[in-house]
mmCIF file of C-alpha atoms in Angstrom:
data_model
loop_
_atom_site.group_PDB
_atom_site.id
_atom_site.type_symbol
_atom_site.label_atom_id
_atom_site.label_comp_id
_atom_site.label_asym_id
_atom_site.label_seq_id
_atom_site.Cartn_x
_atom_site.Cartn_y
_atom_site.Cartn_z
ATOM 1 C CA MET Y 28 14.498 -11.208 -23.651
ATOM 2 C CA GLU Y 29 11.380 -11.897 -21.685
ATOM 3 C CA PHE Y 30 11.006 -10.592 -18.188
ATOM 4 C CA LYS Y 31 8.175 -11.507 -15.854
ATOM 5 C CA GLN Y 32 5.509 -8.846 -15.222
ATOM 6 C CA ASN Y 33 6.284 -7.353 -18.661
ATOM 7 C CA LEU Y 34 9.183 -5.633 -16.901
ATOM 8 C CA GLY Y 35 11.194 -5.420 -20.115
ATOM 9 C CA ASN Y 36 8.759 -2.847 -21.480
ATOM 10 C CA GLN Y 37 9.072 -0.531 -18.479
ATOM 11 C CA ALA Y 38 11.414 2.439 -18.109
ATOM 12 C CA ILE Y 39 14.551 1.516 -16.222
ATOM 13 C CA GLN Y 40 14.025 4.291 -13.642
ATOM 14 C CA ASP Y 41 10.621 2.810 -12.774
ATOM 15 C CA VAL Y 42 12.005 -0.727 -12.636
ATOM 16 C CA ILE Y 43 14.798 0.257 -10.257
ATOM 17 C CA ALA Y 44 12.483 2.406 -8.120
ATOM 18 C CA THR Y 45 10.121 -0.542 -7.683
ATOM 19 C CA HIS Y 46 12.791 -3.255 -7.528
ATOM 20 C CA PRO Y 47 16.130 -1.825 -6.251
ATOM 21 C CA PRO Y 48 17.871 -5.258 -6.326
ATOM 22 C CA ILE Y 49 17.539 -5.222 -10.125
ATOM 23 C CA GLY Y 50 19.897 -2.240 -10.103
ATOM 24 C CA ASP Y 51 22.411 -4.398 -8.218
ATOM 25 C CA ILE Y 52 22.076 -7.126 -10.846
ATOM 26 C CA LEU Y 53 22.700 -4.635 -13.656
ATOM 27 C CA ASN Y 54 25.673 -3.122 -11.821
ATOM 28 C CA ARG Y 55 27.346 -6.532 -11.615
ATOM 29 C CA TYR Y 56 27.374 -6.562 -15.421
ATOM 30 C CA ASP Y 57 28.720 -2.990 -15.646
ATOM 31 C CA ILE Y 58 25.393 -1.551 -16.766
ATOM 32 C CA GLY Y 59 25.333 1.824 -15.025
ATOM 33 C CA CYS Y 60 21.630 2.600 -15.191
ATOM 34 C CA VAL Y 61 21.303 3.131 -11.467
ATOM 35 C CA THR Y 62 23.156 6.448 -11.731
ATOM 36 C CA CYS Y 63 21.613 7.529 -15.049
ATOM 37 C CA LYS Y 64 19.678 10.781 -14.667
ATOM 38 C CA VAL Y 65 17.444 10.208 -17.722
ATOM 39 C CA GLY Y 66 16.199 6.684 -16.993
ATOM 40 C CA ILE Y 67 13.633 6.426 -19.787
ATOM 41 C CA CYS Y 68 15.235 3.491 -21.611
ATOM 42 C CA LEU Y 69 13.266 0.270 -21.442
ATOM 43 C CA LEU Y 70 14.801 -2.544 -19.407
ATOM 44 C CA LYS Y 71 14.969 -4.848 -22.449
ATOM 45 C CA ASP Y 72 16.814 -2.159 -24.438
ATOM 46 C CA VAL Y 73 19.199 -1.337 -21.608
ATOM 47 C CA VAL Y 74 20.404 -4.916 -21.547
ATOM 48 C CA SER Y 75 20.680 -5.316 -25.323
ATOM 49 C CA ILE Y 76 22.493 -2.031 -26.138
ATOM 50 C CA HIS Y 77 25.441 -2.667 -23.850
ATOM 51 C CA GLY Y 78 27.057 -5.188 -26.187
ATOM 52 C CA LEU Y 79 27.051 -8.025 -23.706
ATOM 53 C CA SER Y 80 27.570 -11.596 -24.737
ATOM 54 C CA LYS Y 81 24.458 -13.700 -25.301
ATOM 55 C CA GLU Y 82 25.482 -15.658 -22.212
ATOM 56 C CA ASP Y 83 25.575 -12.518 -20.043
ATOM 57 C CA GLU Y 84 22.230 -11.359 -21.458
ATOM 58 C CA ALA Y 85 20.728 -14.747 -20.615
ATOM 59 C CA ASN Y 86 22.232 -14.590 -17.119
ATOM 60 C CA ILE Y 87 20.739 -11.135 -16.491
ATOM 61 C CA GLU Y 88 17.343 -12.309 -17.707
ATOM 62 C CA ALA Y 89 17.513 -15.377 -15.470
ATOM 63 C CA GLU Y 90 18.700 -13.423 -12.416
ATOM 64 C CA ILE Y 91 15.961 -10.806 -12.750
ATOM 65 C CA ASN Y 92 13.242 -13.398 -13.301
ATOM 66 C CA THR Y 93 14.531 -15.441 -10.360
ATOM 67 C CA TYR Y 94 14.512 -12.335 -8.167
ATOM 68 C CA LEU Y 95 10.903 -11.623 -9.181
ATOM 69 C CA ALA Y 96 9.829 -15.225 -8.561
ATOM 70 C CA ASP Y 97 11.607 -15.385 -5.184
ATOM 71 C CA ASN Y 98 9.924 -12.193 -4.064
ATOM 72 C CA GLY Y 99 6.412 -13.277 -5.032
ATOM 73 C CA LYS Y 100 6.233 -10.851 -7.911
ATOM 74 C CA GLY Y 101 6.833 -13.189 -10.810
ATOM 75 C CA GLU Y 102 3.420 -14.757 -11.234
ATOM 76 C CA GLN Y 103 2.420 -12.504 -14.100
ATOM 77 C CA GLN Y 104 4.148 -12.389 -17.446
#
């Protein structure tokens, strides 16, 4: 998975703190990171360890990258 802004290599707590809508995206796929008290998992690992289908993983990647692009934060990779 490749997220814009190298987001995949950031801790999920930092990602959600900076980009709360990403938490909403993850919640739609039953990934409960928003309520996790540890929050040190990397975004790319959070998505891959939940046993989602390749299609769902691709959809999450696309939704997050679209969110970043639509909000002017997707220029960097």
